[in-house]
Amino acid sequence: MGGGGRGGRARTQRKHFQQSRENVWKHPKPPPSSQNGHDNATWTPFATQNSAFDEYYKEQRIVASEEWDTFVEVLRTPLPATFRINSSSQFSADIRSQLENDFLQSLQAEVVEGGETEAIRPLLWYPENLAWHTNFSRMQLRKNQTLERFHEFLKLENEIGNITRQEAVSMVPPLFLDVHPSHFVLDMCAAPGSKTFQLLEIIYKSCKAGSLPDGMVMANDLDVQRCNLLIHQTKRMCTANLIVTNHEAQHFPGCRLNRNHETISSDQHISQLLFDRVLCDVPCSGDGTLRKAPDLWRKWSTGMGHGLHSLQVLIAMRGASLLKVGGRMVYSTCSMNPIENEAVVAEILRRCGGSVELVDVSHELPQLIRRPGLKRWKVLDKGMWLGSYKDVPNSRRSVIHHSMFPSGRSFQDLFDSNHNVDMQNDINDGDNGDSEDSVQTMENSTTNDFTEEVSNFPLERCVRIVPHDQNSGAFFIAVLQKVSPLPAIQEKPKRGIAKKHVKPANPDIEDKEVLQVDLLENTSKEVLEAVSVADVSEIESNIMDLEVRSSVSHEEWNSGEEAREPENAESIARVAQGKRKLQIQGRWRGVDPVIFFKDDVIINSIKAFYGIDKQFPFNGHLISRNSDPNHVKRIYYVSKSVKDVLELNFSVGQQLKIASIGLKMFERQSSREGSSAPCSFRISSEGLPVILPYITKQIIHASPVDFKRLLQNKAVRFADFVDAEFGEKAANLMLGCCVVVLGKGNIADSESFQVDESTIAIGCWKGRASLTVMVTATDCQELLERLLVRLDSTWLFCARRQAVQ
């Protein structure tokens, strides 16, 4: 849809990523003394070696021994730049054509000898040639003058939102997620947002002009500054189907509405926040990005992966609990470490007890070169290789967890498997069953020989991408499908104490109604014990209070302004009720409230001024972030799916901490001239494509020549338009915002106007003597470049026809 729709975005958010880090691939300059010949000191480039890295991954057999040299050699070279065309952009076909017919040939002379044979090429495994690989690193694109036109093209289209610069392997997880336009999708660790943008593209792909998909994307990130990056990235998409939240992923709220809740409306469609698809791209050690961030070479250690393993399991389990039965979840990392990859996937399957299955995706994206997951690996701790949890010294069992090993069996399980029943009974009968001496006795009773375990799960179905297969980064992907509700969790028994059993989960009750699997990890001991022995009905009655507890960040919970951590389940319930009252008032620290905008005076003035058709859904779709309607500067528009989620969120006490929501549709005009206009709100460039089919007033159609003149001059007097009739129509508009649509002939054609994917329109301001474009300079530049050939060819054709006549 026309105008690009990105004007007025919050540019202050760029400060978080404008602080570029040192280019470690560039050779540092020698000191001034060396340049003057006063010192013979030498300098060396950044080291891209780490003996611990080599030892670790050779032992893990991450690649075959004969491939090792090639593998490491590629890891030490800069990562080529890759980007993806936004499939929902109206100019996607034009951009792809420009790449195929212009840059593909013009850049061929810049191919580096000994490298790839093509300067740029489409990624064959990505659908419809929408993703492209270049033979140049990011530094080469910035520094090489002959690549300047291509670099400027990438910068402009990326800023507009027509393309997204993204690492090739990072594009893979959303494709394996198999998202449909009607799906509710959760991106648990979304920042900086390239995958979120990709998910939005997919749900918008089959939408007609002016319509919105039935699905939505909820993008979450823990860090506030990273949320700002996420918001900036996704704003380019101009979508009403996105909610950005700020939560710990492992504690993401379930927003489950009590069945007996009396305030639920009759048209409420959802009573709990569940998702058709979950993307679980977890925090990781990131050694798959060594080509992009070579400073990781000197920082790398095995402890990086060990320290993240438990968090990764928690996040993944929370994602599984929020997934609908029949839904699909993708677990992914940019790490090569099996402790962060296969070990986590095996633990998910182990905890879920058959309710989640690992999907074989070998037939999907057949042209993507991938390798199967590992079924055996070892753990390295303090320089000692461990093949099984029984090899872990007692002093290290708080750091090295049994879930890190292929079998995932704890020491107790390993002990029981050796049938040492008599010794177990002696320990249970003794007074010091948990003493170090007893544990040491158990250790001595087991085999001390080194044994390497093999997982009994089909981990070969996982996807491993290594750099030298297709000149990319490294990535790990596992696709999981939920086939039944998760089982109720059982309390793990202490060593030497008989196991306690709880009632099995009711198969007719969704798993989140039974127990929040990961929610209880960081709650107090008393609450854990209370939940572990409760039956299903008791858990169902108390789970809402536990969810409210988890939805408050640890910083807020422990601060002086909030209540202290409760000591039992009753006090949690009591505090939760109080927190809910605060949340209804929108009191999330540092976040503006989300309020349904219902000011009839303002809404009716907007409808009347623009002649908005009654078919356009207004009720319940307008949002503001200010509780005072007289001071509302922006009105946002949300899709029906987002509206339903918001209504649920209000019903459960605003458990979602919403950082950004909806599409900016109307913006208050603050200029002096604007204050005298009949309508004080103008249509934003972002929202114009959605509301354009429903506007019947303040809309005019310009010839290509006059439309081009508007873009070039930004402001044009009525008398200066080539088409005098168009200038007269513009002068007769009411003072204020108006919409100018590009006609399809040499003159404005308003009789047969019908919005479709090719319709181009921009917002303008009708002043007392001129028409002024309300589109950013970047958007104007983009439209001019995209339309230049089209407009010039149309003008030339019409001029020749007039000359013949």
Tab-separated table of N, CA and C in Angstrom, residues 6 83-93 95-96 126-132 157-158 160-166 170-171 174-175 177-183 185 187 193-208 211-218 233-242 279:
chain	number	residue	atom	x	y	z
A	6	ARG	N	5.815	4.795	7.115
A	6	ARG	CA	6.733	4.697	8.247
A	6	ARG	C	7.020	6.056	8.864
A	83	PHE	N	20.269	-10.762	3.347
A	83	PHE	CA	19.076	-9.963	3.632
A	83	PHE	C	17.856	-10.662	3.060
A	84	ARG	N	16.693	-10.214	3.517
A	84	ARG	CA	15.435	-10.825	3.123
A	84	ARG	C	14.467	-9.757	2.638
A	85	ILE	N	13.793	-10.011	1.533
A	85	ILE	CA	12.788	-9.074	1.009
A	85	ILE	C	11.486	-9.275	1.784
A	86	ASN	N	10.878	-8.171	2.186
A	86	ASN	CA	9.606	-8.234	2.893
A	86	ASN	C	8.515	-8.649	1.914
A	87	SER	N	8.015	-9.847	2.075
A	87	SER	CA	7.036	-10.392	1.122
A	87	SER	C	5.715	-9.648	1.151
A	88	SER	N	5.411	-8.927	2.230
A	88	SER	CA	4.153	-8.196	2.321
A	88	SER	C	4.249	-6.790	1.754
A	89	SER	N	5.451	-6.348	1.364
A	89	SER	CA	5.624	-5.022	0.788
A	89	SER	C	5.053	-4.991	-0.622
A	90	GLN	N	4.416	-3.871	-0.987
A	90	GLN	CA	3.860	-3.774	-2.325
A	90	GLN	C	4.956	-3.665	-3.388
A	91	PHE	N	6.179	-3.406	-2.955
A	91	PHE	CA	7.285	-3.295	-3.898
A	91	PHE	C	8.183	-4.527	-3.892
A	92	SER	N	7.739	-5.615	-3.276
A	92	SER	CA	8.603	-6.797	-3.164
A	92	SER	C	8.993	-7.339	-4.539
A	93	ALA	N	8.045	-7.377	-5.469
A	93	ALA	CA	8.350	-7.880	-6.811
A	93	ALA	C	9.325	-6.961	-7.528
A	95	ILE	N	11.632	-5.036	-6.110
A	95	ILE	CA	12.954	-5.187	-5.498
A	95	ILE	C	13.616	-6.473	-5.972
A	96	ARG	N	12.865	-7.545	-6.005
A	96	ARG	CA	13.419	-8.808	-6.483
A	96	ARG	C	13.860	-8.696	-7.934
A	126	TYR	N	15.142	-20.670	0.480
A	126	TYR	CA	14.121	-19.733	0.971
A	126	TYR	C	13.062	-19.557	-0.115
A	127	PRO	N	11.775	-19.599	0.234
A	127	PRO	CA	10.713	-19.559	-0.780
A	127	PRO	C	10.753	-18.293	-1.637
A	128	GLU	N	10.470	-18.458	-2.907
A	128	GLU	CA	10.205	-17.386	-3.866
A	128	GLU	C	11.380	-16.419	-4.072
A	129	ASN	N	12.592	-16.889	-3.848
A	129	ASN	CA	13.778	-16.032	-4.048
A	129	ASN	C	13.697	-14.722	-3.259
A	130	LEU	N	13.155	-14.797	-2.065
A	130	LEU	CA	12.989	-13.594	-1.244
A	130	LEU	C	14.166	-13.347	-0.302
A	131	ALA	N	15.096	-14.285	-0.207
A	131	ALA	CA	16.274	-14.106	0.644
A	131	ALA	C	17.524	-14.181	-0.227
A	132	TRP	N	18.495	-13.277	0.063
A	132	TRP	CA	19.668	-13.147	-0.796
A	132	TRP	C	20.946	-13.171	0.018
A	157	GLU	N	16.322	0.577	1.659
A	157	GLU	CA	15.231	-0.397	1.705
A	157	GLU	C	15.080	-1.009	3.095
A	158	ASN	N	16.184	-1.134	3.803
A	158	ASN	CA	16.109	-1.653	5.171
A	158	ASN	C	15.414	-0.662	6.092
A	160	ILE	N	13.238	1.623	5.287
A	160	ILE	CA	11.828	1.690	4.920
A	160	ILE	C	11.072	0.462	5.426
A	161	GLY	N	11.748	-0.676	5.409
A	161	GLY	CA	11.096	-1.918	5.813
A	161	GLY	C	10.824	-2.850	4.657
A	162	ASN	N	11.320	-2.507	3.468
A	162	ASN	CA	11.126	-3.379	2.307
A	162	ASN	C	12.061	-4.584	2.338
A	163	ILE	N	13.206	-4.440	2.992
A	163	ILE	CA	14.088	-5.577	3.212
A	163	ILE	C	14.526	-5.571	4.670
A	164	THR	N	15.018	-6.711	5.126
A	164	THR	CA	15.577	-6.834	6.479
A	164	THR	C	16.924	-7.517	6.356
A	165	ARG	N	17.960	-6.845	6.839
A	165	ARG	CA	19.285	-7.458	6.844
A	165	ARG	C	19.345	-8.431	8.014
A	166	GLN	N	19.537	-9.680	7.691
A	166	GLN	CA	19.432	-10.741	8.689
A	166	GLN	C	20.353	-11.888	8.307
A	170	SER	N	19.543	-17.427	10.638
A	170	SER	CA	18.518	-16.887	11.525
A	170	SER	C	17.144	-16.877	10.867
A	171	MET	N	17.109	-16.982	9.544
A	171	MET	CA	15.833	-16.998	8.827
A	171	MET	C	15.152	-18.359	8.871
A	174	PRO	N	11.709	-19.545	11.734
A	174	PRO	CA	10.316	-19.218	11.415
A	174	PRO	C	9.741	-20.054	10.274
A	175	LEU	N	10.599	-20.485	9.352
A	175	LEU	CA	10.099	-21.311	8.249
A	175	LEU	C	9.687	-22.692	8.737
A	177	LEU	N	8.543	-23.275	11.579
A	177	LEU	CA	7.415	-23.118	12.504
A	177	LEU	C	6.079	-23.359	11.808
A	178	ASP	N	6.044	-23.246	10.477
A	178	ASP	CA	4.831	-23.531	9.695
A	178	ASP	C	3.659	-22.656	10.166
A	179	VAL	N	3.867	-21.343	10.098
A	179	VAL	CA	2.865	-20.385	10.565
A	179	VAL	C	1.808	-20.157	9.493
A	180	HIS	N	0.533	-20.110	9.909
A	180	HIS	CA	-0.583	-19.790	9.025
A	180	HIS	C	-1.140	-18.421	9.412
A	181	PRO	N	-1.821	-17.736	8.493
A	181	PRO	CA	-2.332	-16.388	8.789
A	181	PRO	C	-3.290	-16.309	9.973
A	182	SER	N	-3.913	-17.413	10.338
A	182	SER	CA	-4.874	-17.392	11.443
A	182	SER	C	-4.240	-17.737	12.791
A	183	HIS	N	-2.962	-18.007	12.833
A	183	HIS	CA	-2.321	-18.495	14.048
A	183	HIS	C	-2.008	-17.383	15.046
A	185	VAL	N	0.827	-16.511	17.527
A	185	VAL	CA	2.235	-16.892	17.586
A	185	VAL	C	2.899	-16.154	18.741
A	187	ASP	N	6.632	-15.243	20.255
A	187	ASP	CA	8.088	-15.187	20.107
A	187	ASP	C	8.637	-14.856	21.488
A	193	GLY	N	14.475	-8.610	16.814
A	193	GLY	CA	13.201	-8.559	16.119
A	193	GLY	C	13.177	-9.009	14.676
A	194	SER	N	14.292	-9.484	14.131
A	194	SER	CA	14.273	-9.902	12.724
A	194	SER	C	13.363	-11.114	12.516
A	195	LYS	N	13.364	-12.052	13.457
A	195	LYS	CA	12.481	-13.217	13.329
A	195	LYS	C	11.024	-12.806	13.549
A	196	THR	N	10.785	-11.877	14.464
A	196	THR	CA	9.423	-11.382	14.676
A	196	THR	C	8.890	-10.749	13.406
A	197	PHE	N	9.724	-9.929	12.764
A	197	PHE	CA	9.333	-9.303	11.504
A	197	PHE	C	8.999	-10.373	10.466
A	198	GLN	N	9.788	-11.416	10.443
A	198	GLN	CA	9.572	-12.516	9.502
A	198	GLN	C	8.244	-13.220	9.779
A	199	LEU	N	7.924	-13.426	11.058
A	199	LEU	CA	6.655	-14.052	11.426
A	199	LEU	C	5.476	-13.182	11.003
A	200	LEU	N	5.613	-11.870	11.175
A	200	LEU	CA	4.548	-10.960	10.754
A	200	LEU	C	4.364	-11.000	9.242
A	201	GLU	N	5.467	-11.063	8.509
A	201	GLU	CA	5.375	-11.186	7.052
A	201	GLU	C	4.536	-12.404	6.664
A	202	ILE	N	4.776	-13.496	7.349
A	202	ILE	CA	4.094	-14.749	6.991
A	202	ILE	C	2.591	-14.647	7.241
A	203	ILE	N	2.188	-14.089	8.382
A	203	ILE	CA	0.745	-14.025	8.652
A	203	ILE	C	0.052	-12.977	7.782
A	204	TYR	N	0.815	-12.002	7.248
A	204	TYR	CA	0.225	-10.979	6.385
A	204	TYR	C	0.234	-11.366	4.910
A	205	LYS	N	0.951	-12.420	4.576
A	205	LYS	CA	1.258	-12.691	3.175
A	205	LYS	C	0.016	-12.818	2.295
A	206	SER	N	-1.017	-13.471	2.758
A	206	SER	CA	-2.192	-13.726	1.918
A	206	SER	C	-3.297	-12.699	2.132
A	207	CYS	N	-2.997	-11.608	2.854
A	207	CYS	CA	-4.023	-10.598	3.131
A	207	CYS	C	-4.259	-9.708	1.909
A	208	LYS	N	-5.496	-9.349	1.702
A	208	LYS	CA	-5.839	-8.407	0.646
A	208	LYS	C	-5.631	-6.982	1.149
A	211	SER	N	-7.110	-5.160	4.474
A	211	SER	CA	-7.616	-6.150	5.429
A	211	SER	C	-6.492	-6.566	6.375
A	212	LEU	N	-6.874	-7.185	7.475
A	212	LEU	CA	-5.922	-7.646	8.475
A	212	LEU	C	-6.079	-9.148	8.664
A	213	PRO	N	-4.997	-9.849	8.933
A	213	PRO	CA	-5.090	-11.303	9.145
A	213	PRO	C	-5.811	-11.631	10.436
A	214	ASP	N	-6.267	-12.857	10.548
A	214	ASP	CA	-6.969	-13.298	11.755
A	214	ASP	C	-5.999	-13.608	12.897
A	215	GLY	N	-4.757	-13.884	12.572
A	215	GLY	CA	-3.787	-14.232	13.599
A	215	GLY	C	-3.095	-13.015	14.184
A	216	MET	N	-2.133	-13.268	15.056
A	216	MET	CA	-1.362	-12.193	15.662
A	216	MET	C	-0.042	-12.750	16.164
A	217	VAL	N	0.891	-11.847	16.446
A	217	VAL	CA	2.191	-12.213	16.999
A	217	VAL	C	2.378	-11.481	18.315
A	218	MET	N	2.787	-12.215	19.336
A	218	MET	CA	3.173	-11.602	20.603
A	218	MET	C	4.675	-11.788	20.754
A	233	GLN	N	12.378	-2.235	15.148
A	233	GLN	CA	12.449	-3.165	14.018
A	233	GLN	C	11.066	-3.474	13.475
A	234	THR	N	10.113	-3.752	14.352
A	234	THR	CA	8.787	-4.176	13.904
A	234	THR	C	7.913	-3.008	13.469
A	235	LYS	N	8.243	-1.780	13.870
A	235	LYS	CA	7.462	-0.625	13.428
A	235	LYS	C	7.518	-0.477	11.913
A	236	ARG	N	8.579	-0.963	11.308
A	236	ARG	CA	8.686	-0.875	9.848
A	236	ARG	C	7.629	-1.717	9.155
A	237	MET	N	7.093	-2.681	9.879
A	237	MET	CA	6.082	-3.572	9.305
A	237	MET	C	4.712	-2.893	9.256
A	238	CYS	N	4.493	-1.900	10.116
A	238	CYS	CA	3.214	-1.190	10.172
A	238	CYS	C	2.058	-2.166	10.348
A	239	THR	N	2.015	-2.803	11.506
A	239	THR	CA	1.046	-3.863	11.732
A	239	THR	C	0.143	-3.573	12.930
A	240	ALA	N	-1.094	-3.996	12.811
A	240	ALA	CA	-2.048	-3.910	13.912
A	240	ALA	C	-2.197	-5.246	14.618
A	241	ASN	N	-1.357	-6.208	14.258
A	241	ASN	CA	-1.479	-7.582	14.765
A	241	ASN	C	-0.315	-7.975	15.647
A	242	LEU	N	0.275	-7.024	16.332
A	242	LEU	CA	1.461	-7.283	17.146
A	242	LEU	C	1.300	-6.695	18.542
A	279	LEU	N	7.838	-19.695	19.139
A	279	LEU	CA	9.250	-19.646	18.755
A	279	LEU	C	10.066	-19.422	20.011
